[in-house]
PDB file of C-alpha atoms in Angstrom:
ATOM      1  CA  MET A  13     -16.927 -43.676-112.868  1.00  0.00           C
ATOM      2  CA  LEU A  14     -17.495 -45.691-109.712  1.00  0.00           C
ATOM      3  CA  LYS A  15     -14.747 -45.858-107.143  1.00  0.00           C
ATOM      4  CA  GLU A  16     -13.631 -49.046-105.428  1.00  0.00           C
ATOM      5  CA  ASN A  17     -15.154 -48.168-102.047  1.00  0.00           C
ATOM      6  CA  THR A  18     -18.592 -47.272-103.420  1.00  0.00           C
ATOM      7  CA  PRO A  19     -21.430 -49.085-101.623  1.00  0.00           C
ATOM      8  CA  PRO A  20     -23.199 -51.695-103.769  1.00  0.00           C
ATOM      9  CA  TYR A  21     -25.858 -49.293-105.028  1.00  0.00           C
ATOM     10  CA  ILE A  22     -26.522 -51.218-108.240  1.00  0.00           C
ATOM     11  CA  ALA A  23     -27.124 -54.488-106.393  1.00  0.00           C
ATOM     12  CA  ILE A  24     -29.398 -52.730-103.891  1.00  0.00           C
ATOM     13  CA  LEU A  25     -31.449 -51.152-106.697  1.00  0.00           C
ATOM     14  CA  ILE A  26     -31.819 -54.494-108.482  1.00  0.00           C
ATOM     15  CA  ILE A  27     -32.946 -56.135-105.222  1.00  0.00           C
ATOM     16  CA  ILE A  28     -35.483 -53.331-104.670  1.00  0.00           C
ATOM     17  CA  ASN A  29     -36.818 -53.863-108.198  1.00  0.00           C
ATOM     18  CA  MET A  30     -37.247 -57.570-107.535  1.00  0.00           C
ATOM     19  CA  VAL A  31     -38.868 -56.958-104.140  1.00  0.00           C
ATOM     20  CA  ASN A  32     -41.402 -54.570-105.660  1.00  0.00           C
ATOM     21  CA  ILE A  33     -42.194 -56.849-108.575  1.00  0.00           C
ATOM     22  CA  PHE A  34     -42.655 -59.984-106.451  1.00  0.00           C
ATOM     23  CA  PHE A  35     -44.267 -58.413-103.375  1.00  0.00           C
ATOM     24  CA  SER A  36     -46.793 -56.476-105.437  1.00  0.00           C
ATOM     25  CA  SER A  37     -48.111 -59.757-106.808  1.00  0.00           C
ATOM     26  CA  TYR A  38     -48.620 -60.953-103.220  1.00  0.00           C
ATOM     27  CA  LEU A  39     -50.273 -57.635-102.250  1.00  0.00           C
ATOM     28  CA  ILE A  40     -47.600 -56.629 -99.735  1.00  0.00           C
ATOM     29  CA  PRO A  41     -46.921 -52.905-100.290  1.00  0.00           C
ATOM     30  CA  LEU A  42     -43.214 -52.668 -99.514  1.00  0.00           C
ATOM     31  CA  PHE A  43     -41.880 -49.691-101.457  1.00  0.00           C
ATOM     32  CA  LEU A  44     -38.318 -49.075-100.236  1.00  0.00           C
ATOM     33  CA  ALA A  45     -38.671 -45.757-102.047  1.00  0.00           C
ATOM     34  CA  GLY A  46     -36.760 -43.929 -99.319  1.00  0.00           C
ATOM     35  CA  VAL A  47     -33.738 -46.126 -99.977  1.00  0.00           C
ATOM     36  CA  VAL A  48     -34.004 -45.364-103.693  1.00  0.00           C
ATOM     37  CA  PHE A  49     -34.346 -41.666-102.833  1.00  0.00           C
ATOM     38  CA  LYS A  50     -31.133 -41.805-100.771  1.00  0.00           C
ATOM     39  CA  ILE A  51     -29.286 -43.527-103.621  1.00  0.00           C
ATOM     40  CA  PHE A  52     -30.790 -41.004-106.065  1.00  0.00           C
ATOM     41  CA  THR A  53     -29.483 -38.019-104.077  1.00  0.00           C
ATOM     42  CA  VAL A  54     -26.047 -39.597-103.627  1.00  0.00           C
ATOM     43  CA  SER A  55     -25.817 -40.313-107.351  1.00  0.00           C
ATOM     44  CA  ILE A  56     -26.702 -36.707-108.200  1.00  0.00           C
ATOM     45  CA  LYS A  57     -24.213 -35.352-105.669  1.00  0.00           C
ATOM     46  CA  LYS A  58     -21.332 -37.588-106.741  1.00  0.00           C
ATOM     47  CA  GLY A  59     -22.104 -37.722-110.462  1.00  0.00           C
ATOM     48  CA  TYR A  60     -22.812 -41.457-110.792  1.00  0.00           C
ATOM     49  CA  ASN A  61     -24.887 -41.258-113.978  1.00  0.00           C
ATOM     50  CA  ASN A  62     -25.410 -44.995-114.381  1.00  0.00           C
ATOM     51  CA  ILE A  63     -26.722 -45.309-110.818  1.00  0.00           C
ATOM     52  CA  LEU A  64     -28.917 -42.230-111.389  1.00  0.00           C
ATOM     53  CA  PHE A  65     -30.419 -43.883-114.467  1.00  0.00           C
ATOM     54  CA  LEU A  66     -30.997 -47.148-112.599  1.00  0.00           C
ATOM     55  CA  SER A  67     -32.589 -45.319-109.653  1.00  0.00           C
ATOM     56  CA  ILE A  68     -35.023 -43.590-112.040  1.00  0.00           C
ATOM     57  CA  ILE A  69     -35.894 -46.998-113.493  1.00  0.00           C
ATOM     58  CA  THR A  70     -36.425 -48.295-109.945  1.00  0.00           C
ATOM     59  CA  PHE A  71     -38.737 -45.357-109.246  1.00  0.00           C
ATOM     60  CA  LEU A  72     -40.665 -46.300-112.398  1.00  0.00           C
ATOM     61  CA  VAL A  73     -40.983 -49.911-111.229  1.00  0.00           C
ATOM     62  CA  ILE A  74     -42.269 -48.757-107.838  1.00  0.00           C
ATOM     63  CA  GLU A  75     -44.752 -46.394-109.499  1.00  0.00           C
ATOM     64  CA  ASN A  76     -45.951 -49.086-111.877  1.00  0.00           C
ATOM     65  CA  THR A  77     -46.398 -51.765-109.208  1.00  0.00           C
ATOM     66  CA  GLN A  78     -48.076 -49.419-106.708  1.00  0.00           C
ATOM     67  CA  GLY A  79     -50.382 -47.682-109.196  1.00  0.00           C
ATOM     68  CA  LEU A  80     -48.803 -44.233-109.043  1.00  0.00           C
ATOM     69  CA  LYS A  81     -48.399 -41.825-111.944  1.00  0.00           C
ATOM     70  CA  LEU A  82     -45.225 -42.371-113.940  1.00  0.00           C
ATOM     71  CA  PHE A  83     -42.281 -40.118-113.038  1.00  0.00           C
ATOM     72  CA  SER A  84     -44.117 -38.767-109.987  1.00  0.00           C
ATOM     73  CA  LEU A  85     -41.496 -40.149-107.580  1.00  0.00           C
ATOM     74  CA  THR A  86     -38.676 -38.784-109.743  1.00  0.00           C
ATOM     75  CA  ILE A  87     -40.252 -35.326-109.802  1.00  0.00           C
ATOM     76  CA  ILE A  88     -40.809 -35.417-106.030  1.00  0.00           C
ATOM     77  CA  ALA A  89     -37.203 -36.543-105.484  1.00  0.00           C
ATOM     78  CA  LEU A  90     -35.872 -33.751-107.692  1.00  0.00           C
ATOM     79  CA  ALA A  91     -38.045 -31.175-105.924  1.00  0.00           C
ATOM     80  CA  ILE A  92     -36.774 -32.297-102.531  1.00  0.00           C
ATOM     81  CA  LYS A  93     -33.176 -32.425-103.735  1.00  0.00           C
ATOM     82  CA  PHE A  94     -33.178 -28.891-105.126  1.00  0.00           C
ATOM     83  CA  LEU A  95     -35.792 -27.113-102.974  1.00  0.00           C
ATOM     84  CA  ILE A  96     -35.978 -28.718 -99.533  1.00  0.00           C
ATOM     85  CA  ILE A  97     -32.464 -30.094 -98.961  1.00  0.00           C
ATOM     86  CA  PRO A  98     -30.718 -26.695 -99.208  1.00  0.00           C
ATOM     87  CA  LYS A  99     -33.117 -25.227 -96.619  1.00  0.00           C
ATOM     88  CA  VAL A 100     -32.718 -28.177 -94.240  1.00  0.00           C
ATOM     89  CA  LYS A 101     -28.916 -28.008 -94.535  1.00  0.00           C
ATOM     90  CA  GLN A 102     -29.085 -24.421 -93.271  1.00  0.00           C
ATOM     91  CA  LEU A 103     -31.227 -25.385 -90.280  1.00  0.00           C
ATOM     92  CA  PHE A 104     -29.584 -28.595 -89.056  1.00  0.00           C
ATOM     93  CA  SER A 105     -25.926 -29.325 -88.606  1.00  0.00           C
ATOM     94  CA  SER A 106     -26.391 -33.063 -88.000  1.00  0.00           C
ATOM     95  CA  ASP A 107     -26.143 -35.062 -91.212  1.00  0.00           C
ATOM     96  CA  MET A 108     -28.043 -38.036 -89.811  1.00  0.00           C
ATOM     97  CA  LEU A 109     -30.983 -35.928 -88.577  1.00  0.00           C
ATOM     98  CA  SER A 110     -31.171 -34.039 -91.844  1.00  0.00           C
ATOM     99  CA  GLY A 111     -31.054 -37.348 -93.760  1.00  0.00           C
ATOM    100  CA  PHE A 112     -34.055 -38.586 -91.817  1.00  0.00           C
ATOM    101  CA  ILE A 113     -35.854 -35.313 -92.528  1.00  0.00           C
ATOM    102  CA  TYR A 114     -35.165 -35.732 -96.256  1.00  0.00           C
ATOM    103  CA  ILE A 115     -36.701 -39.198 -96.277  1.00  0.00           C
ATOM    104  CA  PHE A 116     -39.610 -38.039 -94.124  1.00  0.00           C
ATOM    105  CA  SER A 117     -40.340 -35.120 -96.458  1.00  0.00           C
ATOM    106  CA  PHE A 118     -40.103 -37.503 -99.424  1.00  0.00           C
ATOM    107  CA  TYR A 119     -42.674 -39.832 -97.885  1.00  0.00           C
ATOM    108  CA  VAL A 120     -44.960 -36.950 -96.915  1.00  0.00           C
ATOM    109  CA  LEU A 121     -44.992 -35.664-100.493  1.00  0.00           C
ATOM    110  CA  VAL A 122     -45.539 -39.152-101.904  1.00  0.00           C
ATOM    111  CA  TYR A 123     -48.381 -39.703 -99.422  1.00  0.00           C
ATOM    112  CA  LEU A 124     -49.955 -36.394-100.413  1.00  0.00           C
ATOM    113  CA  SER A 125     -49.734 -37.291-104.096  1.00  0.00           C
ATOM    114  CA  VAL A 126     -51.440 -40.623-103.383  1.00  0.00           C
ATOM    115  CA  GLN A 127     -54.155 -38.908-101.321  1.00  0.00           C
ATOM    116  CA  ILE A 128     -54.931 -36.492-104.148  1.00  0.00           C
ATOM    117  CA  SER A 129     -56.157 -39.345-106.324  1.00  0.00           C
ATOM    118  CA  ASN A 130     -57.610 -41.564-103.549  1.00  0.00           C
ATOM    119  CA  PRO A 131     -59.955 -40.879-100.646  1.00  0.00           C
ATOM    120  CA  PHE A 132     -58.466 -40.934 -97.151  1.00  0.00           C
ATOM    121  CA  ASP A 133     -57.780 -44.415 -95.894  1.00  0.00           C
ATOM    122  CA  LEU A 134     -56.120 -45.292 -92.604  1.00  0.00           C
ATOM    123  CA  ASP A 135     -54.590 -48.431 -94.120  1.00  0.00           C
ATOM    124  CA  ILE A 136     -52.652 -46.351 -96.664  1.00  0.00           C
ATOM    125  CA  LEU A 137     -51.348 -44.122 -93.879  1.00  0.00           C
ATOM    126  CA  LEU A 138     -50.199 -47.156 -91.875  1.00  0.00           C
ATOM    127  CA  VAL A 139     -48.489 -48.597 -94.964  1.00  0.00           C
ATOM    128  CA  PHE A 140     -46.603 -45.338 -95.486  1.00  0.00           C
ATOM    129  CA  ILE A 141     -45.567 -45.169 -91.824  1.00  0.00           C
ATOM    130  CA  ALA A 142     -44.341 -48.781 -91.915  1.00  0.00           C
ATOM    131  CA  ASN A 143     -42.412 -48.161 -95.131  1.00  0.00           C
ATOM    132  CA  PHE A 144     -40.889 -45.003 -93.670  1.00  0.00           C
ATOM    133  CA  LEU A 145     -39.663 -46.881 -90.591  1.00  0.00           C
ATOM    134  CA  ILE A 146     -38.212 -49.702 -92.701  1.00  0.00           C
ATOM    135  CA  ASP A 147     -36.430 -47.190 -94.928  1.00  0.00           C
ATOM    136  CA  ILE A 148     -35.043 -45.302 -91.930  1.00  0.00           C
ATOM    137  CA  LEU A 149     -33.590 -48.551 -90.603  1.00  0.00           C
ATOM    138  CA  ILE A 150     -32.054 -49.500 -93.943  1.00  0.00           C
ATOM    139  CA  VAL A 151     -30.661 -46.039 -94.683  1.00  0.00           C
ATOM    140  CA  GLY A 152     -29.503 -45.484 -91.128  1.00  0.00           C
ATOM    141  CA  PHE A 153     -27.677 -48.774 -90.714  1.00  0.00           C
ATOM    142  CA  ILE A 154     -26.640 -49.802 -94.224  1.00  0.00           C
ATOM    143  CA  LEU A 155     -26.445 -46.846 -96.601  1.00  0.00           C
ATOM    144  CA  TRP A 156     -25.217 -44.044 -94.383  1.00  0.00           C
ATOM    145  CA  ASP A 157     -22.078 -42.455 -95.839  1.00  0.00           C
TER     146      ASP A 157
END
């Protein structure tokens, strides 16, 4: 059950779905996967099952529009949530720094999964860096709880 002061996660996920559907047709690779990852981890932590379901669907839209394997982003997000986040929480006391490290590790694993199936390309690396910076700005200024 969502509380009254919950950020508009559902609206944000619907906007991200629309952005990925429309921008992929114009060949602008804007993922916003880090924002979806942040919403995904919050929904697991707080038990928002409907937002968790919608974030998995958003991951599927991103994977489909960007040519990734289905459920690869969900598996990476689950691996980070249950394997990397507990280790980072032990190392860093700052929530904001650890949040940036979570998103960075998410993008590194997504980039590695893309590089497994594709040869190295500097353009792909620049796209991932640009998407990481955009996601840091959105998560840092809008979604930080």
